[in-house]
Coordinates of C-alpha atoms in Angstrom, one line a residue:
Chain A
M1 CA 49.6 29.1 67.9
I2 CA 49.8 25.3 68.4
T3 CA 46.4 25.4 70.2
Q4 CA 45.0 27.5 67.4
M5 CA 46.2 24.9 64.9
L6 CA 44.9 22.1 66.9
F7 CA 41.5 23.7 67.2
R8 CA 41.4 24.2 63.4
A9 CA 42.4 20.6 62.9
L10 CA 39.5 19.4 64.9
D11 CA 36.7 19.9 62.6
R12 CA 33.7 17.9 63.7
K13 CA 34.1 14.9 61.4
T14 CA 37.8 14.4 62.2
A15 CA 37.3 14.8 65.9
W16 CA 34.6 12.1 65.8
V17 CA 36.7 9.7 63.8
A18 CA 39.8 10.3 66.1
L19 CA 37.6 9.7 69.1
L20 CA 36.2 6.5 67.6
I21 CA 39.7 5.2 66.9
L22 CA 40.7 6.0 70.5
I23 CA 37.7 4.2 71.8
A24 CA 38.5 1.2 69.7
A25 CA 42.1 1.4 70.9
A26 CA 40.8 1.0 74.4
A27 CA 37.8 -1.2 73.9
V28 CA 39.2 -4.0 71.8
P29 CA 42.1 -4.8 74.2
L30 CA 39.8 -4.6 77.2
A31 CA 37.2 -6.9 75.5
N32 CA 40.0 -9.3 74.7
L33 CA 41.6 -9.4 78.2
Y34 CA 38.7 -9.0 80.6
L35 CA 35.5 -10.4 78.9
P36 CA 35.0 -14.1 79.2
A37 CA 35.2 -16.1 76.0
S38 CA 31.4 -16.8 76.3
N39 CA 30.6 -13.1 76.1
P40 CA 29.4 -12.2 72.6
L41 CA 31.5 -9.0 72.8
H42 CA 34.7 -11.0 73.6
V43 CA 37.5 -10.4 71.1
P44 CA 39.4 -13.6 70.4
D45 CA 43.1 -13.7 70.8
Y46 CA 43.9 -14.1 67.1
A47 CA 41.9 -11.1 66.2
V48 CA 43.8 -8.6 68.3
P49 CA 47.1 -8.6 66.3
L50 CA 45.1 -9.0 63.1
F51 CA 43.0 -5.9 63.7
G52 CA 46.2 -4.2 65.0
K53 CA 47.8 -4.9 61.7
Y54 CA 44.8 -3.3 59.9
L55 CA 45.3 -0.1 62.0
T56 CA 48.9 0.1 60.8
Y57 CA 47.8 -0.4 57.2
A58 CA 45.2 2.4 57.7
M59 CA 48.0 4.6 59.0
L60 CA 50.0 3.8 55.9
A61 CA 47.1 4.6 53.6
L62 CA 46.7 7.9 55.5
A63 CA 50.3 8.7 54.9
L64 CA 50.0 8.0 51.2
D65 CA 46.9 10.1 51.0
L66 CA 48.7 13.1 52.4
V67 CA 51.0 13.1 49.4
W68 CA 48.7 11.7 46.7
G69 CA 45.3 12.9 47.7
Y70 CA 46.4 16.4 48.8
C71 CA 49.6 17.1 47.0
G72 CA 49.2 15.1 43.8
I73 CA 52.3 13.0 44.2
L74 CA 51.4 9.5 43.3
S75 CA 54.0 7.5 45.1
L76 CA 54.2 3.9 44.1
G77 CA 56.9 3.2 46.6
H78 CA 55.4 4.1 49.9
G79 CA 55.9 0.6 51.1
A80 CA 59.6 1.3 51.3
F81 CA 59.1 3.8 54.1
F82 CA 56.8 1.4 55.9
A83 CA 59.4 -1.4 55.5
L84 CA 62.3 0.8 56.7
G85 CA 60.4 1.7 59.8
G86 CA 59.6 -2.0 60.3
Y87 CA 63.3 -2.9 59.9
A88 CA 64.4 -0.4 62.4
M89 CA 61.9 -1.9 64.9
G90 CA 62.9 -5.4 63.8
M91 CA 66.6 -4.7 64.6
Y92 CA 65.7 -3.6 68.1
L93 CA 63.6 -6.8 68.5
M94 CA 66.5 -8.9 67.2
R95 CA 68.9 -7.4 69.8
E96 CA 66.3 -7.9 72.5
I97 CA 66.6 -11.7 71.9
G98 CA 70.1 -11.5 73.4
P99 CA 71.5 -15.0 74.3
R100 CA 68.2 -16.7 73.9
G101 CA 68.7 -17.3 70.2
V102 CA 69.3 -20.8 68.7
Y103 CA 73.1 -20.2 68.7
A104 CA 73.0 -18.4 72.1
N105 CA 75.3 -15.7 70.9
P106 CA 74.8 -12.8 73.4
I107 CA 75.5 -10.1 70.8
L108 CA 75.0 -11.5 67.3
P109 CA 71.5 -12.4 66.1
D110 CA 71.1 -16.0 64.8
F111 CA 71.3 -15.2 61.1
M112 CA 74.7 -13.4 61.6
V113 CA 76.1 -16.4 63.4
F114 CA 74.8 -18.6 60.6
L115 CA 76.4 -16.4 58.0
N116 CA 79.7 -16.4 59.8
Y117 CA 79.7 -12.8 61.0
K118 CA 82.5 -12.2 63.4
A119 CA 81.2 -8.9 64.8
L120 CA 78.1 -6.8 64.7
P121 CA 78.0 -4.5 61.6
W122 CA 78.4 -0.9 62.7
Y123 CA 74.9 0.1 61.7
W124 CA 73.5 -2.4 64.2
N125 CA 75.0 -0.4 67.1
G126 CA 72.6 1.4 69.3
F127 CA 69.6 -0.8 68.3
D128 CA 69.8 -2.5 71.7
N129 CA 68.2 0.7 73.0
F130 CA 64.5 1.1 72.4
W131 CA 64.8 4.9 72.3
F132 CA 67.5 4.7 69.6
A133 CA 65.4 2.3 67.5
A134 CA 62.4 4.6 67.9
L135 CA 64.4 7.5 66.7
M136 CA 65.6 5.6 63.7
V137 CA 62.0 4.5 62.9
V138 CA 61.4 8.2 62.3
L139 CA 64.8 9.4 61.0
V140 CA 65.6 6.7 58.4
P141 CA 62.4 7.1 56.4
A142 CA 62.5 10.8 56.8
A143 CA 66.1 10.9 55.6
L144 CA 65.4 8.8 52.5
A145 CA 62.3 10.8 51.7
F146 CA 64.2 14.0 52.1
A147 CA 67.1 12.9 49.9
F148 CA 64.8 11.5 47.3
G149 CA 62.4 14.4 47.3
W150 CA 65.1 17.0 47.3
F151 CA 66.4 15.8 43.9
A152 CA 63.1 14.7 42.4
F153 CA 61.1 17.8 43.2
R154 CA 63.9 20.2 42.5
S155 CA 64.3 18.6 39.0
R156 CA 60.5 19.0 38.6
V157 CA 59.9 15.4 38.0
T158 CA 56.2 15.0 38.1
G159 CA 53.3 12.7 37.2
V160 CA 53.9 9.2 35.8
Y161 CA 57.7 9.8 35.7
L162 CA 57.8 10.4 39.5
S163 CA 55.6 7.4 40.1
I164 CA 58.0 5.2 38.1
I165 CA 61.0 6.5 40.0
T166 CA 59.3 5.8 43.4
Q167 CA 58.6 2.3 42.1
A168 CA 62.2 1.9 41.2
L169 CA 63.2 3.1 44.6
T170 CA 61.3 0.5 46.5
Y171 CA 62.4 -2.2 44.0
A172 CA 66.1 -1.2 44.4
L173 CA 65.7 -1.5 48.2
L174 CA 64.0 -4.9 47.7
L175 CA 67.0 -6.2 45.8
A176 CA 69.4 -4.7 48.3
F177 CA 67.7 -6.2 51.4
F178 CA 67.6 -9.6 49.7
R179 CA 71.4 -9.7 49.8
N180 CA 72.8 -11.6 52.7
D181 CA 75.8 -9.3 53.0
M182 CA 73.6 -6.3 53.6
G183 CA 73.4 -7.5 57.1
F184 CA 69.6 -7.5 57.5
G185 CA 68.9 -11.2 57.4
G186 CA 68.6 -11.4 53.6
N187 CA 65.7 -13.4 52.2
N188 CA 64.5 -14.4 55.6
G189 CA 64.5 -11.0 57.1
L190 CA 64.2 -10.6 60.9
T191 CA 62.0 -12.8 63.0
D192 CA 61.8 -15.1 66.0
F193 CA 61.3 -12.1 68.2
K194 CA 61.1 -12.8 71.9
D195 CA 60.1 -9.6 73.7
I196 CA 59.6 -5.9 73.4
L197 CA 60.5 -3.5 76.3
G198 CA 61.0 -6.6 78.5
A199 CA 57.5 -7.9 77.9
N200 CA 56.9 -11.2 76.1
I201 CA 55.8 -10.3 72.6
Q202 CA 53.4 -13.3 72.4
A203 CA 51.6 -12.4 75.6
G204 CA 48.0 -11.3 75.4
T205 CA 48.7 -8.2 77.4
T206 CA 51.6 -7.2 75.1
R207 CA 49.4 -7.7 72.0
A208 CA 46.7 -5.7 73.6
A209 CA 49.1 -2.9 74.4
L210 CA 50.5 -3.0 70.8
F211 CA 46.9 -2.7 69.5
A212 CA 46.2 0.2 71.8
A213 CA 49.5 1.9 70.6
S214 CA 48.5 1.4 67.0
G215 CA 45.2 3.0 67.6
I216 CA 46.7 5.9 69.4
A217 CA 49.3 6.4 66.7
L218 CA 46.6 6.3 64.0
A219 CA 44.6 8.9 65.9
L220 CA 47.6 11.1 66.3
A221 CA 48.6 10.8 62.7
L222 CA 45.0 11.7 61.7
L223 CA 45.3 14.8 63.9
V224 CA 48.6 15.8 62.4
C225 CA 47.4 15.3 58.9
S226 CA 44.2 17.2 59.7
M227 CA 46.3 20.1 61.1
I228 CA 48.3 20.2 57.9
V229 CA 45.5 20.0 55.4
N230 CA 43.4 22.5 57.3
S231 CA 46.1 25.1 57.5
K232 CA 47.0 27.4 54.7
L233 CA 49.8 25.0 53.7
G234 CA 47.0 22.4 53.1
K235 CA 45.4 24.9 50.6
V236 CA 48.8 25.4 49.0
M237 CA 49.2 21.6 48.7
V238 CA 45.9 21.3 47.0
A239 CA 46.8 24.2 44.7
V240 CA 50.0 22.3 43.8
R241 CA 48.0 19.2 43.1
D242 CA 45.5 21.1 40.8
A243 CA 47.7 23.7 39.1
E244 CA 51.4 23.3 39.9
S245 CA 52.8 26.0 37.7
R246 CA 50.1 28.5 38.7
T247 CA 51.1 28.0 42.3
R248 CA 54.7 28.8 41.3
F249 CA 53.6 32.0 39.7
L250 CA 52.0 33.0 42.9
G251 CA 55.4 32.8 44.5
Y252 CA 55.2 29.5 46.3
R253 CA 58.2 27.2 46.2
V254 CA 56.4 24.1 45.0
E255 CA 59.4 21.8 45.6
N256 CA 59.5 22.7 49.2
V257 CA 55.8 22.2 49.7
K258 CA 56.1 18.7 48.1
L259 CA 59.2 17.9 50.1
F260 CA 57.5 18.8 53.4
A261 CA 54.5 16.6 52.6
F262 CA 56.6 13.8 51.4
V263 CA 58.8 13.7 54.5
V264 CA 55.9 13.9 56.9
S265 CA 54.2 11.2 55.0
A266 CA 57.3 9.0 55.1
V267 CA 57.6 9.4 58.9
I268 CA 54.0 8.4 59.4
A269 CA 54.5 5.4 57.1
G270 CA 57.7 4.5 59.1
I271 CA 55.9 4.6 62.4
A272 CA 53.1 2.4 61.0
G273 CA 55.8 -0.1 59.9
A274 CA 57.4 -0.1 63.3
L275 CA 54.0 -0.9 64.9
Y276 CA 53.3 -3.5 62.3
V277 CA 56.4 -5.7 62.8
P278 CA 55.9 -6.7 66.4
Q279 CA 52.3 -7.6 65.7
V280 CA 53.0 -9.9 62.7
G281 CA 56.3 -11.1 64.2
I282 CA 58.4 -10.8 61.1
I283 CA 59.9 -8.3 58.6
N284 CA 61.4 -9.4 55.4
P285 CA 62.3 -7.9 52.0
S286 CA 59.0 -8.8 50.5
E287 CA 57.6 -5.7 52.3
F288 CA 59.6 -3.7 49.7
E289 CA 57.8 -5.4 46.8
P290 CA 56.3 -2.9 44.3
A291 CA 53.0 -4.8 44.4
N292 CA 52.7 -3.9 48.1
S293 CA 53.0 -0.2 47.4
I294 CA 50.4 -0.5 44.6
E295 CA 48.1 -2.1 47.1
I296 CA 48.4 1.0 49.3
V297 CA 47.3 3.1 46.4
I298 CA 44.2 0.9 46.0
W299 CA 43.3 1.1 49.7
T300 CA 43.5 4.9 49.4
A301 CA 41.5 5.0 46.2
V302 CA 38.8 2.7 47.5
G303 CA 38.4 4.7 50.7
G304 CA 38.6 8.1 49.0
R305 CA 41.7 10.0 48.3
G306 CA 41.8 13.7 49.2
T307 CA 39.8 12.9 52.4
L308 CA 41.5 12.0 55.6
I309 CA 38.9 9.5 56.7
G310 CA 38.7 7.7 53.4
P311 CA 42.2 6.0 53.5
I312 CA 41.6 4.9 57.0
I313 CA 38.3 3.2 56.0
G314 CA 39.9 1.9 52.8
G315 CA 43.0 0.5 54.6
I316 CA 40.8 -1.4 57.1
L317 CA 38.0 -2.5 54.8
V318 CA 40.2 -3.8 51.9
N319 CA 42.5 -5.7 54.2
F320 CA 39.6 -7.1 56.2
G321 CA 38.2 -8.2 52.8
K322 CA 41.6 -9.6 51.9
S323 CA 41.8 -11.7 55.1
I324 CA 38.4 -13.2 54.4
F325 CA 38.9 -13.6 50.6
T326 CA 42.3 -15.3 50.9
G327 CA 40.9 -17.7 53.4
W328 CA 38.2 -18.6 50.9
L329 CA 39.8 -18.4 47.5
P330 CA 43.5 -17.8 48.1
D331 CA 44.6 -18.0 44.5
Y332 CA 42.3 -15.3 43.2
W333 CA 42.9 -12.4 45.6
L334 CA 45.0 -10.4 43.1
F335 CA 42.2 -10.7 40.5
A336 CA 39.7 -9.5 43.1
L337 CA 42.0 -6.6 44.0
G338 CA 42.5 -5.7 40.4
G339 CA 38.8 -5.9 39.8
L340 CA 38.1 -3.7 42.8
F341 CA 40.5 -1.1 41.6
V342 CA 38.9 -1.0 38.1
F343 CA 35.4 -0.9 39.7
V344 CA 36.4 2.0 42.0
T345 CA 38.1 3.9 39.2
L346 CA 35.1 3.6 36.9
F347 CA 32.2 3.9 39.3
L348 CA 33.5 5.5 42.5
P349 CA 36.2 7.9 41.3
K350 CA 36.1 9.7 44.6
G351 CA 36.1 6.5 46.7
I352 CA 33.7 5.5 49.4
V353 CA 34.0 8.6 51.5
G354 CA 34.1 11.1 48.6
T355 CA 31.0 9.5 47.1
V356 CA 29.0 9.5 50.3
T357 CA 30.1 13.1 51.1
G358 CA 29.2 14.1 47.6
L359 CA 25.7 12.6 47.9
W360 CA 25.2 14.2 51.3
V361 CA 26.3 17.6 50.2
S362 CA 24.2 17.6 47.0
T363 CA 21.0 16.5 48.8
R364 CA 21.5 19.2 51.3
R365 CA 22.6 21.9 48.9
R366 CA 20.5 21.4 45.8
P367 CA 17.3 23.0 46.8
V368 CA 19.0 26.2 48.0
V369 CA 21.2 26.4 44.9
A370 CA 18.4 25.7 42.6
A371 CA 16.3 28.5 44.1
A372 CA 19.2 30.9 44.0
E373 CA 20.6 30.4 40.6
V374 CA 21.2 28.0 37.7
L375 CA 22.4 24.6 38.8
Q376 CA 26.1 24.3 38.4
P377 CA 27.8 21.0 37.5
E378 CA 29.9 19.3 40.2
P379 CA 33.6 20.1 39.8
E380 CA 35.6 17.5 38.1
A381 CA 37.8 15.4 40.3
A382 CA 41.3 16.7 40.0
E383 CA 43.8 14.4 38.3
Chain B
M1 CA 72.6 57.5 26.6
S2 CA 74.2 54.5 28.4
E3 CA 72.3 51.3 29.0
A4 CA 72.4 51.7 32.7
R5 CA 71.0 55.2 32.6
E6 CA 68.3 53.9 30.3
K7 CA 67.2 51.2 32.7
L8 CA 67.1 53.6 35.6
G9 CA 63.6 54.4 36.7
T10 CA 61.9 51.8 34.5
M11 CA 59.6 49.2 36.0
L12 CA 60.2 46.7 33.2
Y13 CA 63.1 46.9 30.7
L14 CA 63.5 44.4 27.9
N15 CA 66.4 45.0 25.5
G16 CA 67.2 42.9 22.5
V17 CA 65.4 39.8 23.8
S18 CA 65.5 36.8 21.5
V19 CA 64.4 33.2 22.0
S20 CA 63.9 30.3 19.6
F21 CA 62.1 27.1 20.0
D22 CA 63.3 24.3 17.7
G23 CA 64.5 26.8 15.2
F24 CA 61.4 28.9 15.3
R25 CA 62.3 32.4 16.4
A26 CA 59.4 33.3 18.8
L27 CA 61.0 36.6 19.9
N28 CA 63.4 38.5 17.7
N29 CA 65.4 41.3 19.2
L30 CA 62.4 42.6 21.2
S31 CA 62.8 45.8 23.2
I32 CA 60.0 47.1 25.5
I33 CA 60.1 49.6 28.4
V34 CA 57.3 50.1 30.9
H35 CA 57.6 52.9 33.4
P36 CA 56.3 53.0 37.0
A37 CA 52.5 53.5 37.2
E38 CA 52.1 53.2 33.5
M39 CA 49.9 50.9 31.4
L40 CA 51.1 49.4 28.2
A41 CA 48.7 47.6 25.9
I42 CA 50.2 45.0 23.6
I43 CA 48.4 43.9 20.4
G44 CA 49.5 41.8 17.6
P45 CA 48.5 38.7 15.5
N46 CA 48.6 35.2 16.9
G47 CA 52.2 33.9 17.2
A48 CA 53.6 37.4 17.5
G49 CA 55.3 36.3 20.8
K50 CA 53.0 38.0 23.3
T51 CA 52.7 35.1 25.6
T52 CA 56.3 34.1 25.1
M53 CA 57.3 37.6 26.3
M54 CA 55.3 37.0 29.5
D55 CA 56.9 33.6 30.0
I56 CA 60.3 35.3 29.8
I57 CA 59.4 38.0 32.3
T58 CA 58.0 35.6 34.8
G59 CA 60.8 33.1 34.5
K60 CA 59.0 30.3 32.8
T61 CA 61.3 30.6 29.7
R62 CA 64.9 31.7 29.5
P63 CA 65.8 34.0 26.7
D64 CA 68.7 33.0 24.4
D65 CA 69.8 36.6 24.2
G66 CA 69.0 40.0 25.6
D67 CA 68.4 41.8 28.9
V68 CA 65.3 41.6 31.1
Y69 CA 65.3 43.9 34.1
F70 CA 62.7 44.6 36.7
D71 CA 62.6 47.9 38.7
G72 CA 65.7 49.1 36.9
R73 CA 68.1 46.7 38.7
T74 CA 66.9 43.1 39.1
D75 CA 68.0 40.8 36.3
L76 CA 65.0 38.5 35.8
T77 CA 66.8 36.0 33.5
K78 CA 68.7 34.7 36.6
L79 CA 65.6 34.0 38.8
D80 CA 62.9 31.3 38.9
E81 CA 59.2 31.7 38.9
A82 CA 58.7 31.9 42.6
K83 CA 61.4 34.4 43.2
I84 CA 60.1 36.7 40.4
A85 CA 56.6 36.4 41.8
N86 CA 57.8 37.5 45.2
L87 CA 59.6 40.5 43.7
G88 CA 56.2 41.8 42.9
I89 CA 55.3 40.6 39.4
G90 CA 51.8 39.2 39.1
R91 CA 50.5 37.4 36.1
K92 CA 47.0 36.6 34.8
F93 CA 47.0 33.9 32.3
Q94 CA 45.3 33.8 28.9
K95 CA 43.2 30.9 30.0
P96 CA 41.9 31.8 33.4
T97 CA 43.8 29.7 35.8
V98 CA 42.2 29.6 39.3
F99 CA 42.3 26.8 41.8
E100 CA 39.1 25.1 40.8
S101 CA 38.6 22.7 43.7
Q102 CA 38.9 25.6 46.2
T103 CA 36.5 28.3 47.1
V104 CA 36.7 31.9 45.8
W105 CA 37.8 33.0 49.3
D106 CA 40.6 30.4 49.5
N107 CA 41.8 31.4 46.1
L108 CA 42.3 34.9 47.4
V109 CA 43.8 33.6 50.7
L110 CA 46.4 31.8 48.6
A111 CA 47.2 34.9 46.5
L112 CA 47.3 37.3 49.4
K113 CA 50.7 38.9 49.9
K114 CA 52.1 37.0 52.9
P115 CA 55.2 35.0 53.6
R116 CA 55.3 32.1 51.1
G117 CA 57.4 29.6 53.1
V118 CA 56.3 26.2 54.1
F119 CA 56.3 26.8 57.9
A120 CA 54.9 30.3 57.5
S121 CA 52.0 28.8 55.6
L122 CA 51.5 26.0 58.1
S123 CA 51.2 28.4 61.0
Y124 CA 49.3 31.2 59.1
H125 CA 46.3 32.6 60.8
A126 CA 44.2 35.2 59.0
S127 CA 44.4 38.5 60.8
G128 CA 41.6 41.0 60.9
A129 CA 43.4 43.1 58.4
D130 CA 43.8 40.1 56.0
T131 CA 40.1 39.3 56.2
A132 CA 39.2 42.9 55.6
R133 CA 41.5 43.1 52.6
I134 CA 40.0 40.0 51.1
E135 CA 36.5 41.4 51.6
E136 CA 37.6 44.6 49.9
I137 CA 39.0 42.7 46.9
L138 CA 35.8 40.6 46.7
A139 CA 33.8 43.9 46.6
T140 CA 36.1 45.3 43.9
V141 CA 35.8 42.3 41.7
R142 CA 32.1 41.9 42.6
M143 CA 32.3 38.4 43.9
T144 CA 31.2 39.0 47.5
A145 CA 28.1 36.9 47.0
R146 CA 30.1 34.0 45.7
K147 CA 32.9 33.9 48.1
H148 CA 32.0 30.4 49.5
D149 CA 31.5 28.9 46.1
L150 CA 34.0 26.7 44.4
A151 CA 36.0 28.4 41.7
A152 CA 35.1 25.6 39.4
D153 CA 31.5 26.7 39.6
L154 CA 32.2 30.2 38.2
S155 CA 31.5 31.3 34.7
H156 CA 34.4 32.0 32.4
G157 CA 34.1 35.7 32.8
Q158 CA 33.8 35.4 36.6
K159 CA 37.0 33.3 36.6
Q160 CA 38.7 36.1 34.8
W161 CA 37.5 38.5 37.5
L162 CA 38.6 36.1 40.3
E163 CA 42.1 36.0 38.7
I164 CA 42.2 39.7 38.6
G165 CA 41.2 39.7 42.2
M166 CA 44.1 37.3 42.9
L167 CA 46.4 39.7 41.2
L168 CA 45.2 42.5 43.4
A169 CA 45.7 40.3 46.5
Q170 CA 49.3 39.7 45.5
D171 CA 49.8 43.4 45.6
P172 CA 52.4 43.4 42.8
K173 CA 54.3 46.3 41.4
L174 CA 53.9 45.1 37.9
L175 CA 50.9 43.2 36.5
L176 CA 51.0 41.1 33.4
V177 CA 47.5 40.6 32.2
D178 CA 47.0 38.2 29.3
E179 CA 43.6 38.6 27.5
P180 CA 41.6 39.7 30.5
V181 CA 38.3 40.2 28.7
A182 CA 38.0 37.0 26.7
G183 CA 34.6 35.5 27.5
M184 CA 33.3 38.6 29.1
T185 CA 30.1 40.5 28.2
D186 CA 30.4 44.0 26.8
S187 CA 29.4 45.6 30.1
E188 CA 31.9 43.4 32.0
T189 CA 34.6 44.5 29.5
V190 CA 33.9 48.1 30.2
E191 CA 34.1 47.5 33.9
T192 CA 37.4 45.6 33.5
A193 CA 38.9 48.5 31.6
K194 CA 37.8 50.9 34.4
L195 CA 39.3 48.6 37.0
L196 CA 42.6 48.3 35.2
K197 CA 42.8 52.1 34.7
E198 CA 42.3 52.5 38.4
I199 CA 45.0 50.0 39.2
A200 CA 47.4 51.7 36.8
K201 CA 47.3 54.9 38.9
T202 CA 49.7 53.2 41.3
R203 CA 51.2 50.2 39.5
S204 CA 52.6 49.2 36.1
I205 CA 50.4 47.1 33.9
V206 CA 51.1 45.2 30.7
V207 CA 47.9 44.1 29.0
V208 CA 47.8 41.8 26.1
E209 CA 44.5 42.0 24.3
H210 CA 42.8 41.4 20.9
D211 CA 39.6 43.3 21.7
M212 CA 40.2 46.7 20.0
S213 CA 37.4 48.5 21.7
F214 CA 38.7 47.4 25.1
V215 CA 42.2 48.7 24.1
R216 CA 40.6 52.0 23.2
D217 CA 38.9 52.1 26.6
L218 CA 42.2 51.6 28.3
G219 CA 43.5 54.7 26.5
S220 CA 47.1 53.7 27.2
R221 CA 50.3 53.6 25.1
V222 CA 50.0 50.7 22.6
T223 CA 52.7 48.4 21.2
C224 CA 52.0 46.2 18.3
L225 CA 54.1 43.0 18.1
A226 CA 54.6 40.9 15.0
E227 CA 56.9 37.9 14.5
G228 CA 58.6 38.5 17.8
S229 CA 59.5 42.1 17.5
V230 CA 58.0 45.6 17.8
L231 CA 56.1 46.6 14.7
A232 CA 54.8 49.9 15.9
E233 CA 54.4 52.0 19.1
G234 CA 52.4 55.0 20.1
T235 CA 48.8 55.8 20.8
L236 CA 46.1 53.5 19.5
E237 CA 45.3 56.0 16.7
Q238 CA 49.0 56.2 15.6
V239 CA 49.5 52.4 15.8
S240 CA 46.3 51.6 14.0
A241 CA 47.1 54.1 11.3
N242 CA 50.5 52.5 10.7
P243 CA 50.4 50.9 7.2
M244 CA 52.5 47.9 8.4
V245 CA 50.1 47.3 11.3
I246 CA 47.2 47.4 8.9
E247 CA 49.0 45.0 6.5
R248 CA 50.1 42.4 9.1
Y249 CA 47.4 42.6 11.8
L250 CA 44.3 44.7 11.5
G251 CA 43.7 43.9 7.8
R252 CA 42.5 46.4 5.3

């Protein structure tokens, strides 16, 4: 059955993109480590974690697209799951520092010593083990998504109201994580990481490995999403998106369908966050900012929601653009981002991938359709 | 006769159902019975409560008062839409509601009677029997040639047929069909009547319709609703001869 599902998931386009990501996951680190700097294909050191960060953003956009593009749940708080995954990884990295911190306390991270903690808070236990942290990277976002979704979807909160609540969720977490006595480093968050799984986190080989891991994780996430959207459940999700109450009258429990998509999406976002933190070297409460979550929506919209490839392209392109733009006119990035969103909404409502696919299909199909019957208008994009 | 005995052997049993919206009494002490393998046509002016009645049967609206039983024993007022649908009550909406961004085939796959759970859907793989059944339904509703087209590209009448096809795929015991021939040509209307009569040999159907010639074609028992309760019942001839029906619905 699993092989059957895998086979179905691998439609040609998805397989190509997954393969491309895997090739990049191997080629970029190799080009960084083994090609001399004089070689035109050499990838400079600074670029590896930067591109690695883009891959985690692409994964985050993919996660959002699973709920927004396919199930019609516009989450404006998906950054929260990303940040929670990031914090779980950050806690592990903090405990890896051990006695090498400024205060040289073998158990307590620096910020706890500074804030006069006498002992490790109970919820920091276990994070000295990588496997435990990895488990939490998955479980914490999943548990939050489950609890939130359970109540929201059962109460049939939909549309703008749901979006506002997700926004409130991430804002509440932002405020909570800002507090010093939450025990997560407050305003400064978690940083000054030394190593991961015993390897120096600054070393070229570690960065290369993290890049490769991000690429592999993205490819796997793509496969999982593809498996879901190509199954009958994927059709049910689209049905929920387009005509929720009709789906209910067919006998489907809409709240369970949404809950499943939401939890899977939160897990993917959490893993993306966990890969992001060691590559940027810090996690702080600003990751919970509502503006971050809105940016994810823009990446997805630009790339093309309701396609699996679109958010990956959008996540990488927009952030690449951001890096260039903020280097050039740092004060105007938000204007550019806003302008981009307006432009895409007005002129490319299906995003880059949706538009390109639409053109491709219509040029191939039109002659046949025209010969067979009256030309039918393109279906409206679903709200 | 006691109420329990009365319910026994009915497919749909509504007794004294009332519901108000903001003080407006949409249904007023409505009582209707549908037997197994029986067709009932419901006519009546706009605002008579026809659609509200369907909303109550399918769990979208809760009645303020009254009994709603399915198959003589299941109290529908306690269940939600998905549970009621899974009991075997299928509904076709007044405005044809199909999944526009999906193909005709996928619309039928979604409707096909199969386990509705999340994980069952995730691992669903169409068996040969499922595929054959969908082909059969496509032939019945004459959409074989359009099976790979998006539902959005269908004409209004074709969407009606697709929705009837989806009803068939659900394999319900009771079909609630709201204005099935709106937007259909005369010949399509005649075909629809034939199809519904065929279905009614084995299942119960409640049809709401304004088209009198269509109702005549159905040849079933007719109930005329007005202001949320039953105005007249009987054959179409009896009902349309009723002075109250002429006064309030058909016009002189």
